[in-house]
Amino acid sequence: MPLPVDVTEAQLVEGCLRRDRQAQRLLFERYKRAMYTKAFRILNDADHAHDVLQDAFVEVFRDLPRFRFESTLGAWIKTIVLHHALRRLKAERRWETLDEQRHDHPIEPPDHFTAEELEAAIRKLPDGCRAVFLLAEVEGYRHNEIAELLGISEGTAKSQLNYAKKKLRTWLTRY
């Protein structure tokens, strides 16, 4: 019997736990685009993002019996994808050394640039800065959480964020 598209998270998880291929396909289809986007934003590389997506979903299906509905299924999957993307980034050692400035100023961009221009500017950031910026400003992680996730000091997380904001501010004021 085919699963309806409007199946609940609980029904979807239940189906996946029964090893129902339709449920597994629906879970993947429901979350793949958003999770690929998360991985791509961190890695800035389509091939690496696809690899991360595949590895993350292998972990999702393997660990699904441990999912306890303490968060949404999407939030749980997002955490797994982010961890895989960050591990990939760290393994490639794609980090720039920055001075230890610890100022955290909000970006005050002009009001006349587009979402595409902002996305392009974020993609131009060095890998480490981009990862910290996305974790802090898009995902809402605190500096101590970012430091722990990335295996860097809290001061480095702060300086990477400051550097990212400064670069974005410079690039976006050109528009």
Rosetta silent file (secondary structure, phi, psi, omega in degrees, C-alpha in Angstrom):
SEQUENCE: MPLPVDVTEAQLVEGCLRRDRQAQRLLFERYKRAMYTKAFRILNDADHAHDVLQDAFVEVFRDLPRFRFESTLGAWIKTIVLHHALRRLKAERRWETLDEQRHDHPIEPPDHFTAEELEAAIRKLPDGCRAVFLLAEVEGYRHNEIAELLGISEGTAKSQLNYAKKKLRTWLTRY
SCORE:     score description
SCORE:     0.000 S_00000001
   1 L     0.000  123.836 -178.014    0.000    0.000    0.000 S_00000001
   2 L   -68.033  146.206  177.755    1.607    3.342   -1.038 S_00000001
   3 L   -81.365  137.277  176.283    2.291    5.939    1.619 S_00000001
   4 L   -70.164  152.087 -179.336    0.431    9.225    1.245 S_00000001
   5 L   -63.909  -30.094 -178.014    2.573   12.309    0.698 S_00000001
   6 L   -89.807   25.901  178.662    1.063   13.929    3.822 S_00000001
   7 L   -61.642  142.523 -179.805    2.233   11.124    6.097 S_00000001
   8 L   -74.793  164.349  176.960    3.210   12.312    9.593 S_00000001
   9 H   -59.308  -42.670 -179.157    6.754   12.144   10.928 S_00000001
  10 H   -61.800  -43.093  178.269    5.727    9.381   13.326 S_00000001
  11 H   -65.483  -38.437  179.649    4.213    7.325   10.494 S_00000001
  12 H   -64.697  -46.961  178.322    7.272    7.936    8.360 S_00000001
  13 H   -62.348  -45.252  178.987    9.648    6.828   11.111 S_00000001
  14 H   -57.735  -44.769  178.326    7.482    3.798   11.860 S_00000001
  15 H   -62.936  -42.614  179.067    7.526    2.809    8.188 S_00000001
  16 H   -63.975  -38.611  179.542   11.290    3.225    7.964 S_00000001
  17 H   -66.774  -26.430  174.936   11.777    1.103   11.079 S_00000001
  18 L   -82.939    1.640 -178.311    9.760   -1.655    9.372 S_00000001
  19 L    64.238   32.568  176.323   12.224   -1.295    6.464 S_00000001
  20 L   -74.537  114.847 -176.493    9.422   -0.160    4.173 S_00000001
  21 H   -61.121  -34.779  177.854   11.249    1.049    1.032 S_00000001
  22 H   -65.086  -42.187  178.826    8.486    3.539    0.210 S_00000001
  23 H   -64.920  -42.262  178.591    8.778    5.137    3.630 S_00000001
  24 H   -62.121  -44.458  179.456   12.563    5.291    3.293 S_00000001
  25 H   -63.459  -43.034 -179.793   12.278    6.892   -0.143 S_00000001
  26 H   -63.860  -41.693  177.724    9.684    9.388    1.120 S_00000001
  27 H   -59.894  -48.528 -179.789   11.864   10.347    4.097 S_00000001
  28 H   -61.500  -47.314 -178.425   14.836   10.919    1.805 S_00000001
  29 H   -63.476  -35.807 -178.294   12.777   12.847   -0.759 S_00000001
  30 H   -66.821  -34.310 -172.139   11.184   14.990    1.934 S_00000001
  31 H  -112.258  -10.170 -171.058   14.501   16.151    3.404 S_00000001
  32 H   -61.924  -42.772 -176.564   17.148   15.796    0.683 S_00000001
  33 H   -64.444  -48.670 -179.177   16.910   19.285   -0.822 S_00000001
  34 H   -64.500  -38.265 -177.849   17.111   21.168    2.480 S_00000001
  35 H   -74.191  -35.875  174.553   19.887   18.919    3.768 S_00000001
  36 H   -61.822  -43.102  179.714   21.889   19.183    0.551 S_00000001
  37 H   -59.842  -43.008  177.735   21.597   22.977    0.824 S_00000001
  38 H   -59.539  -48.176 -178.322   22.944   22.860    4.404 S_00000001
  39 H   -64.877  -42.770 -179.057   25.907   20.728    3.327 S_00000001
  40 H   -63.746  -41.293  179.989   26.614   22.824    0.241 S_00000001
  41 H   -61.607  -37.384  178.702   26.580   26.067    2.203 S_00000001
  42 H   -72.860  -45.206 -171.206   29.181   24.702    4.598 S_00000001
  43 H   -92.447  -24.799 -179.389   31.394   23.021    1.985 S_00000001
  44 L    57.521   34.120 -178.507   30.835   25.233   -1.065 S_00000001
  45 L  -150.454  119.296 -175.062   31.376   22.176   -3.265 S_00000001
  46 H   -63.149  -43.293 -179.034   28.578   20.236   -4.964 S_00000001
  47 H   -63.777  -44.291  178.644   30.395   16.896   -5.076 S_00000001
  48 H   -65.044  -38.040  179.142   31.362   17.066   -1.416 S_00000001
  49 H   -64.499  -40.277  176.701   27.820   18.113   -0.481 S_00000001
  50 H   -63.836  -42.031  177.954   26.404   15.085   -2.338 S_00000001
  51 H   -61.459  -44.684  179.136   28.883   12.812   -0.547 S_00000001
  52 H   -62.516  -42.807  179.181   27.932   14.305    2.808 S_00000001
  53 H   -58.857  -46.098  179.768   24.244   13.913    2.014 S_00000001
  54 H   -63.080  -48.686 -179.924   24.735   10.247    1.195 S_00000001
  55 H   -61.994  -40.256 -178.932   26.851    9.560    4.286 S_00000001
  56 H   -65.303  -42.483 -179.767   24.441   11.471    6.521 S_00000001
  57 H   -71.133  -27.782  171.776   21.405    9.556    5.299 S_00000001
  58 H   -61.347  -44.625  178.024   23.200    6.252    5.821 S_00000001
  59 H   -66.021  -39.977  178.649   23.629    7.370    9.441 S_00000001
  60 H   -56.997  -50.795 -177.702   20.019    8.579    9.626 S_00000001
  61 H   -68.633  -34.508  178.464   18.656    5.185    8.579 S_00000001
  62 H   -68.325  -39.645 -174.552   21.122    3.312   10.776 S_00000001
  63 H   -96.472    1.184 -178.299   20.352    5.435   13.857 S_00000001
  64 H   -54.419  -34.673  177.039   16.621    5.918   13.293 S_00000001
  65 H   -60.657  -20.388  179.496   15.751    3.389   16.037 S_00000001
  66 H   -91.751   -5.318  178.456   17.368    5.826   18.504 S_00000001
  67 L   -68.922  125.172 -172.626   15.297    8.825   17.342 S_00000001
  68 L  -113.002   11.849  179.590   13.071    9.760   20.307 S_00000001
  69 L    58.832   29.898  174.865   10.964   12.632   18.916 S_00000001
  70 L   -81.084  -13.508  172.362   12.619   15.060   21.336 S_00000001
  71 L  -140.941  179.765  175.131   12.959   17.390   18.327 S_00000001
  72 L   -72.235  158.765  177.530   11.474   17.331   14.871 S_00000001
  73 H   -61.667  -41.194  178.676   12.771   14.700   12.495 S_00000001
  74 H   -61.029  -40.940  178.818   14.099   17.463   10.229 S_00000001
  75 H   -65.439  -40.075  178.982   16.057   19.053   13.079 S_00000001
  76 H   -64.583  -44.892  178.832   17.562   15.684   14.001 S_00000001
  77 H   -64.463  -41.701  179.760   18.553   14.998   10.381 S_00000001
  78 H   -58.882  -40.934  178.466   19.959   18.537   10.038 S_00000001
  79 H   -61.182  -42.438  179.348   22.219   17.951   13.030 S_00000001
  80 H   -64.532  -44.685 -179.997   23.566   14.778   11.437 S_00000001
  81 H   -62.912  -45.732  179.422   24.150   16.534    8.098 S_00000001
  82 H   -60.248  -42.996  178.686   25.897   19.475    9.761 S_00000001
  83 H   -61.850  -41.920  178.469   28.181   17.138   11.712 S_00000001
  84 H   -64.964  -43.387 -179.678   29.117   15.271    8.535 S_00000001
  85 H   -64.394  -42.039 -179.399   29.752   18.504    6.629 S_00000001
  86 H   -68.747  -37.673  175.253   31.855   19.951    9.425 S_00000001
  87 H   -61.569  -41.780  178.770   33.874   16.735    9.743 S_00000001
  88 H   -62.471  -44.507 -179.847   34.545   16.874    6.004 S_00000001
  89 H   -62.281  -45.344  179.518   35.609   20.504    6.253 S_00000001
  90 H   -65.994  -37.897 -178.886   37.920   19.792    9.199 S_00000001
  91 H   -64.459  -31.630  179.553   39.388   16.714    7.500 S_00000001
  92 L   -85.211   -6.479  178.397   40.366   18.823    4.526 S_00000001
  93 L    51.897   47.027 -178.302   41.901   21.417    6.859 S_00000001
  94 L   -93.321   63.755 -178.635   40.371   24.233    4.863 S_00000001
  95 L  -124.051  141.713  173.353   40.892   26.907    7.516 S_00000001
  96 L   -99.425  142.998  174.460   42.599   30.267    7.330 S_00000001
  97 L   -83.298  128.794 -179.736   44.556   31.583   10.261 S_00000001
  98 L  -122.684  158.649  175.544   43.197   34.924   11.359 S_00000001
  99 L   -69.006  158.677 -171.847   44.273   37.358   13.998 S_00000001
 100 L   -86.412   49.496  174.571   42.465   36.963   17.287 S_00000001
 101 L   -69.035  136.969 -175.342   40.145   39.973   17.072 S_00000001
 102 L  -120.497   34.118  178.735   37.254   39.357   19.407 S_00000001
 103 L   -96.290  139.055 -177.369   34.788   41.994   18.340 S_00000001
 104 L  -124.497   88.605 -177.676   31.369   40.864   17.323 S_00000001
 105 L  -100.302  138.155  176.840   29.639   43.615   15.349 S_00000001
 106 L   -68.126  150.624  175.487   26.346   43.071   13.588 S_00000001
 107 L   -76.560  133.069  174.562   26.346   43.429    9.834 S_00000001
 108 L  -119.362   76.835 -175.539   24.608   46.568    8.695 S_00000001
 109 L   -76.068  159.304  173.775   24.284   45.867    4.985 S_00000001
 110 L   -65.638  161.638 -175.834   22.758   48.238    2.492 S_00000001
 111 L   -94.764   15.662 -174.734   19.136   47.594    1.682 S_00000001
 112 L  -120.601   22.280  174.955   19.552   47.265   -2.072 S_00000001
 113 L  -105.989  158.397 -176.499   21.246   43.903   -2.644 S_00000001
 114 L   -94.563  168.309  175.942   19.433   40.710   -3.572 S_00000001
 115 H   -61.597  -36.445  179.456   19.320   37.327   -1.868 S_00000001
 116 H   -65.272  -39.469  178.174   21.404   35.956   -4.749 S_00000001
 117 H   -66.639  -38.966  176.726   24.083   38.606   -4.159 S_00000001
 118 H   -64.439  -46.316  179.451   24.143   37.762   -0.445 S_00000001
 119 H   -60.489  -42.201  178.802   24.402   34.039   -1.194 S_00000001
 120 H   -63.990  -40.310  179.078   27.244   34.688   -3.664 S_00000001
 121 H   -65.199  -41.618  178.503   29.087   36.808   -1.084 S_00000001
 122 H   -63.023  -40.423  179.295   28.732   34.072    1.556 S_00000001
 123 H   -64.609  -26.251  179.970   30.092   31.495   -0.911 S_00000001
 124 H   -76.692  -14.910 -178.694   33.181   33.704   -1.456 S_00000001
 125 L   -64.049  148.661  172.333   34.118   33.541    2.234 S_00000001
 126 L   -57.549  150.881 -171.857   37.057   31.323    3.195 S_00000001
 127 H   -51.995  -49.650 -178.391   35.820   27.877    4.238 S_00000001
 128 H   -63.312  -43.799  178.468   36.332   28.242    7.976 S_00000001
 129 H   -63.407  -42.043  179.619   34.774   31.684    8.112 S_00000001
 130 H   -61.558  -44.259 -179.768   31.832   30.538    6.031 S_00000001
 131 H   -61.531  -46.796 -179.649   31.227   27.573    8.331 S_00000001
 132 H   -64.260  -44.839 -179.851   31.350   29.736   11.455 S_00000001
 133 H   -58.423  -48.349 -178.630   29.172   32.432    9.875 S_00000001
 134 H   -64.814  -41.181  178.974   26.516   29.936    8.801 S_00000001
 135 H   -64.567  -40.898 -177.546   26.505   28.154   12.141 S_00000001
 136 H   -78.036  -51.428 -169.848   26.222   31.426   14.074 S_00000001
 137 H   -89.783  -26.392 -179.590   24.046   33.599   11.869 S_00000001
 138 H  -100.572  -46.181 -176.586   21.903   31.069   10.008 S_00000001
 139 L   -88.773  -17.731  175.295   21.700   28.090   12.359 S_00000001
 140 L    83.513   18.800  177.887   21.797   30.085   15.606 S_00000001
 141 L   -74.141  149.768  175.454   24.639   28.276   17.374 S_00000001
 142 L   -86.463  162.294 -176.464   26.528   30.079   20.162 S_00000001
 143 H   -56.545  -42.121 -178.928   30.315   30.598   20.026 S_00000001
 144 H   -66.410  -34.498  177.626   31.029   27.863   22.560 S_00000001
 145 H   -69.570  -41.098  178.493   28.884   25.395   20.577 S_00000001
 146 H   -62.945  -44.405  179.444   30.609   26.344   17.324 S_00000001
 147 H   -58.533  -43.656  179.900   34.008   25.930   18.947 S_00000001
 148 H   -66.419  -44.086 -179.924   33.065   22.470   20.161 S_00000001
 149 H   -61.683  -39.413 -174.258   31.584   21.420   16.806 S_00000001
 150 H   -95.398   -8.422 -178.814   34.622   22.599   14.854 S_00000001
 151 L    69.537   37.041  178.701   37.326   21.687   17.363 S_00000001
 152 L  -125.196  169.465  178.106   38.559   25.278   17.610 S_00000001
 153 L   -76.579  159.210  177.578   38.813   27.732   20.477 S_00000001
 154 H   -62.552  -37.091  177.142   35.916   30.023   21.283 S_00000001
 155 H   -62.359  -39.295  177.641   38.181   32.984   20.496 S_00000001
 156 H   -66.530  -40.378  177.251   38.894   31.560   17.060 S_00000001
 157 H   -59.862  -43.533  179.671   35.168   31.101   16.448 S_00000001
 158 H   -65.075  -43.386 -178.683   34.603   34.735   17.401 S_00000001
 159 H   -69.026  -35.914  177.264   37.443   36.014   15.222 S_00000001
 160 H   -64.159  -41.228  178.916   36.296   33.893   12.259 S_00000001
 161 H   -65.853  -43.297  178.853   32.780   35.319   12.627 S_00000001
 162 H   -61.135  -44.563  179.631   34.122   38.854   12.917 S_00000001
 163 H   -62.752  -43.907  179.549   36.273   38.379    9.827 S_00000001
 164 H   -60.660  -44.982 -179.692   33.325   36.914    7.875 S_00000001
 165 H   -64.404  -40.646  179.472   31.093   39.843    8.817 S_00000001
 166 H   -62.855  -45.540  179.352   33.788   42.343    7.899 S_00000001
 167 H   -63.736  -44.528  179.636   34.320   40.717    4.474 S_00000001
 168 H   -62.747  -42.291  179.208   30.579   40.524    3.814 S_00000001
 169 H   -59.220  -44.136 -179.944   30.118   44.128    4.869 S_00000001
 170 H   -63.831  -48.792 -177.855   32.874   45.178    2.438 S_00000001
 171 H   -65.790  -41.116 -174.611   31.524   43.104   -0.450 S_00000001
 172 H   -75.725  -22.857  177.739   27.892   44.007    0.071 S_00000001
 173 L   -73.286  -12.025  177.140   28.499   47.749    0.267 S_00000001
 174 L   -76.823  -19.085 -176.215   29.680   47.532   -3.360 S_00000001
 175 L   -80.269    0.000    0.000   26.169   46.650   -4.536 S_00000001
